[in-house]
């Protein structure tokens, strides 16, 4: 296990270096000058030169990238271009808990709704139950997420006008607090994010279950007289979980930083909102930091998935 973790941590270093290099080169050759944009109408040649030197932008690209890696090793993402002198982490630190909370609850909705619906559809394959389930899931999966968000907000406003409920249509409340007021803020974005992902999980689960249910060992288990519940939940579902774990591991990283549209439409102060704002402002240090967090989340999700494989199927060894 320790040897496996060491190998994965070494792999994490190479993944982060690769991702940061691509992000850095794209920012380096991108059109426009962030310092010129920062100064605006206060531009002067002397001040411009001083700021370029302060941010290290007057160095060759390889020296800039090396300095970035050295600072990254100390968990220092540098300073924002937009807000002069403010560390990048100081900008992101308040958004990370919000995005992690949104991602966690969305993942719970994925699993609690997507997996059972997929199992039921597989067991009732080619019946009206299967058709209805997959039809609803397909609509949720095919609908663009921004349309889904706006639709939910319009529905909330309509209910508020008809009932005077006063349910909020935006913002997030206090991170990791669950008073009734906080739940009112969080419920709509979590359900929107969760249902869109649950549709994908339902289709993956159904396909995987159907494939497993056709295997010889399932027929053997039934021939031995085992109950259908034992056949499904002990023999079929356990083997069908392996591709689902793979999808969950990859999804884990993307859910943390991937809710850009949801955070913007619901005005949630997460790192998705911060990143979109940084892209518009050409604030490359913040974009690079978000990219590193995304890469770290994806690698961590894959690591957890590899460990989960051994729990589901002991024949798989961590080597």
PDB file of C-alpha atoms in Angstrom:
ATOM      1  CA  UNK A   1       0.000   0.000   0.000  1.00  0.00           C
ATOM      2  CA  UNK A   2       2.765   2.451   0.958  1.00  0.00           C
ATOM      3  CA  UNK A   3       4.659   1.685  -2.257  1.00  0.00           C
ATOM      4  CA  UNK A   4       1.463   2.254  -4.246  1.00  0.00           C
ATOM      5  CA  UNK A   5       0.818   5.604  -2.565  1.00  0.00           C
ATOM      6  CA  UNK A   6       4.402   6.728  -3.173  1.00  0.00           C
ATOM      7  CA  UNK A   7       4.075   5.870  -6.878  1.00  0.00           C
ATOM      8  CA  UNK A   8       0.812   7.787  -7.123  1.00  0.00           C
ATOM      9  CA  UNK A   9       2.276  10.814  -5.332  1.00  0.00           C
ATOM     10  CA  UNK A  10       5.187  10.809  -7.786  1.00  0.00           C
ATOM     11  CA  UNK A  11       2.650  10.586 -10.596  1.00  0.00           C
ATOM     12  CA  UNK A  12       0.802  13.533  -9.054  1.00  0.00           C
ATOM     13  CA  UNK A  13       3.954  15.645  -9.295  1.00  0.00           C
ATOM     14  CA  UNK A  14       4.327  14.896 -13.018  1.00  0.00           C
ATOM     15  CA  UNK A  15       0.629  15.560 -13.674  1.00  0.00           C
ATOM     16  CA  UNK A  16       0.800  18.931 -11.886  1.00  0.00           C
ATOM     17  CA  UNK A  17       3.985  19.864 -13.779  1.00  0.00           C
ATOM     18  CA  UNK A  18       2.386  18.941 -17.101  1.00  0.00           C
ATOM     19  CA  UNK A  19      -0.854  20.803 -16.386  1.00  0.00           C
ATOM     20  CA  UNK A  20       0.893  23.898 -15.029  1.00  0.00           C
ATOM     21  CA  UNK A  21       3.282  24.011 -18.012  1.00  0.00           C
ATOM     22  CA  UNK A  22       0.417  23.929 -20.520  1.00  0.00           C
ATOM     23  CA  UNK A  23      -1.501  26.567 -18.554  1.00  0.00           C
ATOM     24  CA  UNK A  24       1.594  28.740 -18.193  1.00  0.00           C
ATOM     25  CA  UNK A  25       2.486  28.597 -21.904  1.00  0.00           C
ATOM     26  CA  UNK A  26      -1.096  29.431 -22.887  1.00  0.00           C
ATOM     27  CA  UNK A  27      -1.057  32.441 -20.563  1.00  0.00           C
ATOM     28  CA  UNK A  28       2.419  33.515 -21.718  1.00  0.00           C
ATOM     29  CA  UNK A  29       1.476  33.578 -25.400  1.00  0.00           C
ATOM     30  CA  UNK A  30      -2.082  34.835 -24.893  1.00  0.00           C
ATOM     31  CA  UNK A  31      -2.787  38.196 -26.554  1.00  0.00           C
ATOM     32  CA  UNK A  32      -2.937  41.267 -24.362  1.00  0.00           C
ATOM     33  CA  UNK A  33      -0.825  42.589 -21.525  1.00  0.00           C
ATOM     34  CA  UNK A  34      -2.155  42.034 -17.982  1.00  0.00           C
ATOM     35  CA  UNK A  35       0.028  44.801 -16.518  1.00  0.00           C
ATOM     36  CA  UNK A  36      -1.150  47.269 -19.148  1.00  0.00           C
ATOM     37  CA  UNK A  37      -4.737  46.218 -18.386  1.00  0.00           C
ATOM     38  CA  UNK A  38      -4.115  46.591 -14.648  1.00  0.00           C
ATOM     39  CA  UNK A  39      -2.802  50.156 -15.007  1.00  0.00           C
ATOM     40  CA  UNK A  40      -5.553  51.344 -17.312  1.00  0.00           C
ATOM     41  CA  UNK A  41      -5.644  55.114 -17.507  1.00  0.00           C
ATOM     42  CA  UNK A  42      -2.940  55.357 -14.816  1.00  0.00           C
ATOM     43  CA  UNK A  43      -0.334  53.965 -17.203  1.00  0.00           C
ATOM     44  CA  UNK A  44       3.161  55.403 -17.168  1.00  0.00           C
ATOM     45  CA  UNK A  45       6.322  53.793 -18.613  1.00  0.00           C
ATOM     46  CA  UNK A  46       8.153  53.889 -15.286  1.00  0.00           C
ATOM     47  CA  UNK A  47       5.300  52.360 -13.294  1.00  0.00           C
ATOM     48  CA  UNK A  48       4.740  49.786 -16.036  1.00  0.00           C
ATOM     49  CA  UNK A  49       8.410  48.692 -15.890  1.00  0.00           C
ATOM     50  CA  UNK A  50       8.339  48.537 -12.080  1.00  0.00           C
ATOM     51  CA  UNK A  51       5.257  46.323 -12.031  1.00  0.00           C
ATOM     52  CA  UNK A  52       6.602  43.979 -14.711  1.00  0.00           C
ATOM     53  CA  UNK A  53       9.749  43.573 -12.614  1.00  0.00           C
ATOM     54  CA  UNK A  54       7.746  43.100  -9.396  1.00  0.00           C
ATOM     55  CA  UNK A  55       5.717  40.274 -10.967  1.00  0.00           C
ATOM     56  CA  UNK A  56       8.784  38.780 -12.670  1.00  0.00           C
ATOM     57  CA  UNK A  57       7.316  39.288 -16.122  1.00  0.00           C
ATOM     58  CA  UNK A  58      10.529  40.839 -17.440  1.00  0.00           C
ATOM     59  CA  UNK A  59      12.291  37.467 -17.081  1.00  0.00           C
ATOM     60  CA  UNK A  60      12.553  34.832 -19.843  1.00  0.00           C
ATOM     61  CA  UNK A  61       9.601  32.427 -19.895  1.00  0.00           C
ATOM     62  CA  UNK A  62      11.568  29.479 -18.517  1.00  0.00           C
ATOM     63  CA  UNK A  63      12.724  31.525 -15.519  1.00  0.00           C
ATOM     64  CA  UNK A  64       9.148  32.658 -14.906  1.00  0.00           C
ATOM     65  CA  UNK A  65       7.945  29.057 -15.029  1.00  0.00           C
ATOM     66  CA  UNK A  66      10.725  27.840 -12.753  1.00  0.00           C
ATOM     67  CA  UNK A  67       9.891  30.549 -10.204  1.00  0.00           C
ATOM     68  CA  UNK A  68       6.244  29.487 -10.392  1.00  0.00           C
ATOM     69  CA  UNK A  69       7.147  25.858  -9.647  1.00  0.00           C
ATOM     70  CA  UNK A  70       9.396  26.857  -6.734  1.00  0.00           C
ATOM     71  CA  UNK A  71       6.621  28.954  -5.209  1.00  0.00           C
ATOM     72  CA  UNK A  72       4.083  26.193  -5.869  1.00  0.00           C
ATOM     73  CA  UNK A  73       6.222  23.757  -3.866  1.00  0.00           C
ATOM     74  CA  UNK A  74       5.628  26.091  -0.897  1.00  0.00           C
ATOM     75  CA  UNK A  75       1.895  26.302  -1.713  1.00  0.00           C
ATOM     76  CA  UNK A  76       2.421  29.871  -2.896  1.00  0.00           C
ATOM     77  CA  UNK A  77       0.408  30.694  -6.022  1.00  0.00           C
ATOM     78  CA  UNK A  78       1.874  34.197  -6.342  1.00  0.00           C
ATOM     79  CA  UNK A  79       0.030  37.498  -6.487  1.00  0.00           C
ATOM     80  CA  UNK A  80      -3.078  38.541  -8.359  1.00  0.00           C
ATOM     81  CA  UNK A  81      -2.730  40.803 -11.390  1.00  0.00           C
ATOM     82  CA  UNK A  82      -6.112  42.377 -10.818  1.00  0.00           C
ATOM     83  CA  UNK A  83      -5.825  43.134  -7.122  1.00  0.00           C
ATOM     84  CA  UNK A  84      -2.282  44.403  -6.818  1.00  0.00           C
ATOM     85  CA  UNK A  85      -0.294  42.875  -3.976  1.00  0.00           C
ATOM     86  CA  UNK A  86      -3.008  40.401  -2.929  1.00  0.00           C
ATOM     87  CA  UNK A  87      -1.920  36.726  -2.750  1.00  0.00           C
ATOM     88  CA  UNK A  88      -3.853  34.367  -5.000  1.00  0.00           C
ATOM     89  CA  UNK A  89      -4.613  31.997  -2.146  1.00  0.00           C
ATOM     90  CA  UNK A  90      -6.131  34.910  -0.210  1.00  0.00           C
ATOM     91  CA  UNK A  91      -8.611  35.251  -3.098  1.00  0.00           C
ATOM     92  CA  UNK A  92      -9.343  31.511  -3.377  1.00  0.00           C
ATOM     93  CA  UNK A  93      -9.417  30.489   0.290  1.00  0.00           C
ATOM     94  CA  UNK A  94     -12.992  31.652   0.883  1.00  0.00           C
ATOM     95  CA  UNK A  95     -14.246  30.034  -2.333  1.00  0.00           C
ATOM     96  CA  UNK A  96     -12.702  26.577  -1.840  1.00  0.00           C
ATOM     97  CA  UNK A  97     -14.934  25.519   1.122  1.00  0.00           C
ATOM     98  CA  UNK A  98     -18.038  26.676  -0.762  1.00  0.00           C
ATOM     99  CA  UNK A  99     -17.142  24.772  -3.938  1.00  0.00           C
ATOM    100  CA  UNK A 100     -16.172  21.667  -1.939  1.00  0.00           C
ATOM    101  CA  UNK A 101     -19.503  21.737  -0.102  1.00  0.00           C
ATOM    102  CA  UNK A 102     -21.451  22.108  -3.349  1.00  0.00           C
ATOM    103  CA  UNK A 103     -19.430  19.280  -4.943  1.00  0.00           C
ATOM    104  CA  UNK A 104     -19.872  16.935  -1.964  1.00  0.00           C
ATOM    105  CA  UNK A 105     -23.654  17.281  -1.821  1.00  0.00           C
ATOM    106  CA  UNK A 106     -23.944  17.052  -5.599  1.00  0.00           C
ATOM    107  CA  UNK A 107     -21.955  13.802  -5.490  1.00  0.00           C
ATOM    108  CA  UNK A 108     -24.299  12.472  -2.787  1.00  0.00           C
ATOM    109  CA  UNK A 109     -27.262  13.221  -5.079  1.00  0.00           C
ATOM    110  CA  UNK A 110     -25.444  11.492  -7.971  1.00  0.00           C
ATOM    111  CA  UNK A 111     -25.104   8.311  -5.949  1.00  0.00           C
ATOM    112  CA  UNK A 112     -28.406   8.326  -4.041  1.00  0.00           C
ATOM    113  CA  UNK A 113     -30.519   8.914  -7.147  1.00  0.00           C
ATOM    114  CA  UNK A 114     -28.422   7.796 -10.115  1.00  0.00           C
ATOM    115  CA  UNK A 115     -27.332   4.365  -8.852  1.00  0.00           C
ATOM    116  CA  UNK A 116     -30.773   3.111  -7.628  1.00  0.00           C
ATOM    117  CA  UNK A 117     -32.464   4.351 -10.812  1.00  0.00           C
ATOM    118  CA  UNK A 118     -29.839   2.566 -12.911  1.00  0.00           C
ATOM    119  CA  UNK A 119     -30.273  -0.682 -10.952  1.00  0.00           C
ATOM    120  CA  UNK A 120     -34.069  -0.594 -11.224  1.00  0.00           C
ATOM    121  CA  UNK A 121     -33.873   0.105 -14.953  1.00  0.00           C
ATOM    122  CA  UNK A 122     -31.483  -2.815 -15.471  1.00  0.00           C
ATOM    123  CA  UNK A 123     -33.706  -5.205 -13.515  1.00  0.00           C
ATOM    124  CA  UNK A 124     -36.775  -3.964 -15.412  1.00  0.00           C
ATOM    125  CA  UNK A 125     -34.986  -3.710 -18.757  1.00  0.00           C
ATOM    126  CA  UNK A 126     -37.175  -3.095 -21.815  1.00  0.00           C
ATOM    127  CA  UNK A 127     -40.302  -2.495 -19.697  1.00  0.00           C
ATOM    128  CA  UNK A 128     -42.234   0.750 -19.243  1.00  0.00           C
ATOM    129  CA  UNK A 129     -40.368   1.319 -15.966  1.00  0.00           C
ATOM    130  CA  UNK A 130     -37.032   1.215 -17.778  1.00  0.00           C
ATOM    131  CA  UNK A 131     -38.320   3.428 -20.579  1.00  0.00           C
ATOM    132  CA  UNK A 132     -39.739   5.997 -18.157  1.00  0.00           C
ATOM    133  CA  UNK A 133     -36.609   6.078 -15.980  1.00  0.00           C
ATOM    134  CA  UNK A 134     -34.188   6.377 -18.865  1.00  0.00           C
ATOM    135  CA  UNK A 135     -36.411   8.891 -20.632  1.00  0.00           C
ATOM    136  CA  UNK A 136     -36.382  11.211 -17.606  1.00  0.00           C
ATOM    137  CA  UNK A 137     -32.641  10.693 -17.119  1.00  0.00           C
ATOM    138  CA  UNK A 138     -31.983  11.415 -20.793  1.00  0.00           C
ATOM    139  CA  UNK A 139     -33.920  14.687 -20.590  1.00  0.00           C
ATOM    140  CA  UNK A 140     -31.938  15.733 -17.496  1.00  0.00           C
ATOM    141  CA  UNK A 141     -28.648  14.707 -19.118  1.00  0.00           C
ATOM    142  CA  UNK A 142     -29.356  16.375 -22.454  1.00  0.00           C
ATOM    143  CA  UNK A 143     -30.661  19.663 -21.039  1.00  0.00           C
ATOM    144  CA  UNK A 144     -27.906  22.326 -20.923  1.00  0.00           C
ATOM    145  CA  UNK A 145     -27.078  23.078 -17.326  1.00  0.00           C
ATOM    146  CA  UNK A 146     -27.586  26.845 -17.694  1.00  0.00           C
ATOM    147  CA  UNK A 147     -31.117  26.248 -19.040  1.00  0.00           C
ATOM    148  CA  UNK A 148     -31.806  23.958 -16.087  1.00  0.00           C
ATOM    149  CA  UNK A 149     -30.555  26.619 -13.650  1.00  0.00           C
ATOM    150  CA  UNK A 150     -32.654  29.410 -15.150  1.00  0.00           C
ATOM    151  CA  UNK A 151     -35.714  27.130 -15.299  1.00  0.00           C
ATOM    152  CA  UNK A 152     -35.404  26.350 -11.591  1.00  0.00           C
ATOM    153  CA  UNK A 153     -34.955  30.025 -10.725  1.00  0.00           C
ATOM    154  CA  UNK A 154     -38.053  30.968 -12.724  1.00  0.00           C
ATOM    155  CA  UNK A 155     -39.988  28.229 -10.929  1.00  0.00           C
ATOM    156  CA  UNK A 156     -38.824  29.507  -7.528  1.00  0.00           C
ATOM    157  CA  UNK A 157     -39.839  33.070  -8.378  1.00  0.00           C
ATOM    158  CA  UNK A 158     -43.254  31.848  -9.557  1.00  0.00           C
ATOM    159  CA  UNK A 159     -43.808  29.909  -6.318  1.00  0.00           C
ATOM    160  CA  UNK A 160     -42.673  32.924  -4.267  1.00  0.00           C
ATOM    161  CA  UNK A 161     -45.151  35.171  -6.071  1.00  0.00           C
ATOM    162  CA  UNK A 162     -48.020  32.718  -5.662  1.00  0.00           C
ATOM    163  CA  UNK A 163     -47.390  31.684  -2.066  1.00  0.00           C
ATOM    164  CA  UNK A 164     -45.223  34.438  -0.594  1.00  0.00           C
ATOM    165  CA  UNK A 165     -42.755  31.792   0.565  1.00  0.00           C
ATOM    166  CA  UNK A 166     -39.713  34.048   0.075  1.00  0.00           C
ATOM    167  CA  UNK A 167     -37.478  31.206  -1.077  1.00  0.00           C
ATOM    168  CA  UNK A 168     -34.071  32.649  -2.215  1.00  0.00           C
ATOM    169  CA  UNK A 169     -33.089  32.263  -5.878  1.00  0.00           C
ATOM    170  CA  UNK A 170     -29.377  33.038  -5.449  1.00  0.00           C
ATOM    171  CA  UNK A 171     -26.395  33.060  -3.032  1.00  0.00           C
ATOM    172  CA  UNK A 172     -25.217  30.240  -0.809  1.00  0.00           C
ATOM    173  CA  UNK A 173     -25.562  31.073   2.868  1.00  0.00           C
ATOM    174  CA  UNK A 174     -22.911  30.208   5.431  1.00  0.00           C
ATOM    175  CA  UNK A 175     -20.549  27.420   4.246  1.00  0.00           C
ATOM    176  CA  UNK A 176     -21.006  24.120   6.120  1.00  0.00           C
ATOM    177  CA  UNK A 177     -23.853  25.519   8.219  1.00  0.00           C
ATOM    178  CA  UNK A 178     -27.309  23.955   8.016  1.00  0.00           C
ATOM    179  CA  UNK A 179     -29.850  26.212   9.603  1.00  0.00           C
ATOM    180  CA  UNK A 180     -33.184  26.377   7.753  1.00  0.00           C
ATOM    181  CA  UNK A 181     -32.096  29.632   6.089  1.00  0.00           C
ATOM    182  CA  UNK A 182     -28.832  28.057   4.883  1.00  0.00           C
ATOM    183  CA  UNK A 183     -30.672  25.017   3.521  1.00  0.00           C
ATOM    184  CA  UNK A 184     -33.010  27.280   1.557  1.00  0.00           C
ATOM    185  CA  UNK A 185     -30.020  28.876  -0.176  1.00  0.00           C
ATOM    186  CA  UNK A 186     -28.255  25.569  -0.902  1.00  0.00           C
ATOM    187  CA  UNK A 187     -31.055  23.224  -1.896  1.00  0.00           C
ATOM    188  CA  UNK A 188     -31.754  24.485  -5.433  1.00  0.00           C
ATOM    189  CA  UNK A 189     -28.140  24.615  -6.741  1.00  0.00           C
ATOM    190  CA  UNK A 190     -27.312  21.255  -5.124  1.00  0.00           C
ATOM    191  CA  UNK A 191     -30.337  19.584  -6.731  1.00  0.00           C
ATOM    192  CA  UNK A 192     -29.652  21.146 -10.136  1.00  0.00           C
ATOM    193  CA  UNK A 193     -26.004  20.086 -10.059  1.00  0.00           C
ATOM    194  CA  UNK A 194     -26.831  16.689  -8.557  1.00  0.00           C
ATOM    195  CA  UNK A 195     -29.672  15.733 -10.909  1.00  0.00           C
ATOM    196  CA  UNK A 196     -27.634  16.554 -14.006  1.00  0.00           C
ATOM    197  CA  UNK A 197     -24.887  14.207 -12.785  1.00  0.00           C
ATOM    198  CA  UNK A 198     -27.342  11.580 -11.485  1.00  0.00           C
ATOM    199  CA  UNK A 199     -28.640  11.116 -15.018  1.00  0.00           C
ATOM    200  CA  UNK A 200     -25.156  10.149 -16.204  1.00  0.00           C
ATOM    201  CA  UNK A 201     -24.622   7.819 -13.238  1.00  0.00           C
ATOM    202  CA  UNK A 202     -28.002   6.146 -13.876  1.00  0.00           C
ATOM    203  CA  UNK A 203     -27.083   5.330 -17.472  1.00  0.00           C
ATOM    204  CA  UNK A 204     -23.628   4.033 -16.505  1.00  0.00           C
ATOM    205  CA  UNK A 205     -25.119   1.859 -13.741  1.00  0.00           C
ATOM    206  CA  UNK A 206     -27.805   0.428 -16.030  1.00  0.00           C
ATOM    207  CA  UNK A 207     -25.312  -0.479 -18.746  1.00  0.00           C
ATOM    208  CA  UNK A 208     -22.879  -2.038 -16.297  1.00  0.00           C
ATOM    209  CA  UNK A 209     -25.617  -4.010 -14.510  1.00  0.00           C
ATOM    210  CA  UNK A 210     -27.028  -5.378 -17.779  1.00  0.00           C
ATOM    211  CA  UNK A 211     -23.584  -6.570 -18.817  1.00  0.00           C
ATOM    212  CA  UNK A 212     -22.979  -8.309 -15.481  1.00  0.00           C
ATOM    213  CA  UNK A 213     -26.457  -9.880 -15.372  1.00  0.00           C
ATOM    214  CA  UNK A 214     -25.657 -11.733 -18.610  1.00  0.00           C
ATOM    215  CA  UNK A 215     -22.535 -13.416 -17.185  1.00  0.00           C
ATOM    216  CA  UNK A 216     -22.377 -17.162 -16.573  1.00  0.00           C
ATOM    217  CA  UNK A 217     -21.777 -16.830 -12.834  1.00  0.00           C
ATOM    218  CA  UNK A 218     -25.090 -14.992 -12.468  1.00  0.00           C
ATOM    219  CA  UNK A 219     -26.906 -17.875 -14.183  1.00  0.00           C
ATOM    220  CA  UNK A 220     -24.981 -20.284 -11.937  1.00  0.00           C
ATOM    221  CA  UNK A 221     -26.029 -18.363  -8.819  1.00  0.00           C
ATOM    222  CA  UNK A 222     -29.667 -18.516  -9.885  1.00  0.00           C
ATOM    223  CA  UNK A 223     -29.346 -22.242 -10.740  1.00  0.00           C
ATOM    224  CA  UNK A 224     -28.075 -22.852  -7.193  1.00  0.00           C
ATOM    225  CA  UNK A 225     -31.379 -21.523  -5.914  1.00  0.00           C
ATOM    226  CA  UNK A 226     -30.099 -18.272  -4.405  1.00  0.00           C
ATOM    227  CA  UNK A 227     -32.727 -15.609  -3.889  1.00  0.00           C
ATOM    228  CA  UNK A 228     -32.938 -12.829  -6.480  1.00  0.00           C
ATOM    229  CA  UNK A 229     -31.954 -10.286  -3.833  1.00  0.00           C
ATOM    230  CA  UNK A 230     -28.701 -12.166  -3.108  1.00  0.00           C
ATOM    231  CA  UNK A 231     -27.968 -12.601  -6.823  1.00  0.00           C
ATOM    232  CA  UNK A 232     -28.491  -8.918  -7.547  1.00  0.00           C
ATOM    233  CA  UNK A 233     -26.927  -7.236  -4.527  1.00  0.00           C
ATOM    234  CA  UNK A 234     -24.148  -9.687  -3.622  1.00  0.00           C
ATOM    235  CA  UNK A 235     -23.032 -11.001  -7.024  1.00  0.00           C
ATOM    236  CA  UNK A 236     -24.177  -8.599  -9.746  1.00  0.00           C
ATOM    237  CA  UNK A 237     -24.015  -5.158  -8.120  1.00  0.00           C
ATOM    238  CA  UNK A 238     -20.602  -5.727  -6.590  1.00  0.00           C
ATOM    239  CA  UNK A 239     -19.046  -6.418  -9.993  1.00  0.00           C
ATOM    240  CA  UNK A 240     -21.044  -3.673 -11.681  1.00  0.00           C
ATOM    241  CA  UNK A 241     -19.609  -1.137  -9.228  1.00  0.00           C
ATOM    242  CA  UNK A 242     -16.094  -1.213 -10.716  1.00  0.00           C
ATOM    243  CA  UNK A 243     -16.824   1.004 -13.765  1.00  0.00           C
ATOM    244  CA  UNK A 244     -18.979   3.176 -11.517  1.00  0.00           C
ATOM    245  CA  UNK A 245     -16.062   3.692  -9.133  1.00  0.00           C
ATOM    246  CA  UNK A 246     -13.906   4.754 -12.082  1.00  0.00           C
ATOM    247  CA  UNK A 247     -16.468   7.365 -13.098  1.00  0.00           C
ATOM    248  CA  UNK A 248     -16.851   8.554  -9.492  1.00  0.00           C
ATOM    249  CA  UNK A 249     -13.100   8.998  -9.102  1.00  0.00           C
ATOM    250  CA  UNK A 250     -12.813  11.132 -12.221  1.00  0.00           C
ATOM    251  CA  UNK A 251     -15.973  13.064 -11.362  1.00  0.00           C
ATOM    252  CA  UNK A 252     -14.745  13.941  -7.874  1.00  0.00           C
ATOM    253  CA  UNK A 253     -12.131  16.372  -9.119  1.00  0.00           C
ATOM    254  CA  UNK A 254     -14.319  17.980 -11.743  1.00  0.00           C
ATOM    255  CA  UNK A 255     -17.238  18.531  -9.371  1.00  0.00           C
ATOM    256  CA  UNK A 256     -15.074  20.667  -7.083  1.00  0.00           C
ATOM    257  CA  UNK A 257     -14.009  23.087  -9.800  1.00  0.00           C
ATOM    258  CA  UNK A 258     -16.469  22.253 -12.549  1.00  0.00           C
ATOM    259  CA  UNK A 259     -19.581  24.058 -11.340  1.00  0.00           C
ATOM    260  CA  UNK A 260     -18.616  27.286 -13.114  1.00  0.00           C
ATOM    261  CA  UNK A 261     -22.026  27.917 -14.680  1.00  0.00           C
ATOM    262  CA  UNK A 262     -24.019  26.927 -11.603  1.00  0.00           C
ATOM    263  CA  UNK A 263     -21.936  29.130  -9.316  1.00  0.00           C
ATOM    264  CA  UNK A 264     -22.270  32.089 -11.679  1.00  0.00           C
ATOM    265  CA  UNK A 265     -25.990  31.753 -12.308  1.00  0.00           C
ATOM    266  CA  UNK A 266     -26.819  31.207  -8.625  1.00  0.00           C
ATOM    267  CA  UNK A 267     -24.267  33.845  -7.577  1.00  0.00           C
ATOM    268  CA  UNK A 268     -22.430  31.352  -5.381  1.00  0.00           C
ATOM    269  CA  UNK A 269     -19.053  32.697  -4.150  1.00  0.00           C
ATOM    270  CA  UNK A 270     -17.060  29.556  -5.030  1.00  0.00           C
ATOM    271  CA  UNK A 271     -13.854  29.160  -7.013  1.00  0.00           C
ATOM    272  CA  UNK A 272     -15.869  28.684 -10.217  1.00  0.00           C
ATOM    273  CA  UNK A 273     -17.160  32.248  -9.954  1.00  0.00           C
ATOM    274  CA  UNK A 274     -13.698  33.505  -9.042  1.00  0.00           C
ATOM    275  CA  UNK A 275     -12.142  31.700 -12.018  1.00  0.00           C
ATOM    276  CA  UNK A 276     -14.631  33.047 -14.559  1.00  0.00           C
ATOM    277  CA  UNK A 277     -14.016  36.560 -13.226  1.00  0.00           C
ATOM    278  CA  UNK A 278     -10.251  35.961 -13.475  1.00  0.00           C
ATOM    279  CA  UNK A 279     -10.513  34.823 -17.083  1.00  0.00           C
ATOM    280  CA  UNK A 280     -12.354  38.006 -17.999  1.00  0.00           C
ATOM    281  CA  UNK A 281      -9.724  40.085 -16.141  1.00  0.00           C
ATOM    282  CA  UNK A 282      -6.728  38.127 -17.562  1.00  0.00           C
ATOM    283  CA  UNK A 283      -5.681  37.345 -14.006  1.00  0.00           C
ATOM    284  CA  UNK A 284      -3.411  34.450 -14.997  1.00  0.00           C
ATOM    285  CA  UNK A 285      -2.053  33.567 -11.519  1.00  0.00           C
ATOM    286  CA  UNK A 286      -5.605  32.860 -10.293  1.00  0.00           C
ATOM    287  CA  UNK A 287      -6.370  30.782 -13.405  1.00  0.00           C
ATOM    288  CA  UNK A 288      -3.177  28.772 -12.907  1.00  0.00           C
ATOM    289  CA  UNK A 289      -4.014  28.170  -9.242  1.00  0.00           C
ATOM    290  CA  UNK A 290      -7.493  26.919 -10.113  1.00  0.00           C
ATOM    291  CA  UNK A 291      -6.020  24.615 -12.745  1.00  0.00           C
ATOM    292  CA  UNK A 292      -3.605  23.146 -10.215  1.00  0.00           C
ATOM    293  CA  UNK A 293      -6.471  22.535  -7.775  1.00  0.00           C
ATOM    294  CA  UNK A 294      -8.449  20.815 -10.535  1.00  0.00           C
ATOM    295  CA  UNK A 295      -5.487  18.582 -11.464  1.00  0.00           C
ATOM    296  CA  UNK A 296      -4.941  17.720  -7.806  1.00  0.00           C
ATOM    297  CA  UNK A 297      -8.633  16.888  -7.374  1.00  0.00           C
ATOM    298  CA  UNK A 298      -8.684  14.593 -10.418  1.00  0.00           C
ATOM    299  CA  UNK A 299      -5.541  12.728  -9.342  1.00  0.00           C
ATOM    300  CA  UNK A 300      -6.833  12.419  -5.767  1.00  0.00           C
ATOM    301  CA  UNK A 301     -10.158  11.094  -7.064  1.00  0.00           C
ATOM    302  CA  UNK A 302      -8.370   8.479  -9.161  1.00  0.00           C
ATOM    303  CA  UNK A 303      -6.251   7.482  -6.171  1.00  0.00           C
ATOM    304  CA  UNK A 304      -9.351   6.950  -4.026  1.00  0.00           C
ATOM    305  CA  UNK A 305     -10.952   4.987  -6.879  1.00  0.00           C
ATOM    306  CA  UNK A 306      -7.933   2.662  -7.082  1.00  0.00           C
ATOM    307  CA  UNK A 307      -8.159   2.019  -3.340  1.00  0.00           C
ATOM    308  CA  UNK A 308     -11.910   1.406  -3.612  1.00  0.00           C
ATOM    309  CA  UNK A 309     -11.307  -1.242  -6.319  1.00  0.00           C
ATOM    310  CA  UNK A 310      -9.599  -3.481  -3.766  1.00  0.00           C
ATOM    311  CA  UNK A 311     -12.522  -3.140  -1.369  1.00  0.00           C
ATOM    312  CA  UNK A 312     -15.089  -4.109  -4.005  1.00  0.00           C
ATOM    313  CA  UNK A 313     -13.025  -6.857  -5.652  1.00  0.00           C
ATOM    314  CA  UNK A 314     -10.240  -8.384  -3.499  1.00  0.00           C
ATOM    315  CA  UNK A 315      -8.728  -9.977  -6.623  1.00  0.00           C
ATOM    316  CA  UNK A 316      -7.471  -6.502  -7.592  1.00  0.00           C
ATOM    317  CA  UNK A 317      -4.190  -5.742  -5.870  1.00  0.00           C
ATOM    318  CA  UNK A 318      -2.532  -2.382  -5.369  1.00  0.00           C
ATOM    319  CA  UNK A 319       0.742  -2.796  -7.240  1.00  0.00           C
TER     320      UNK A 319
END
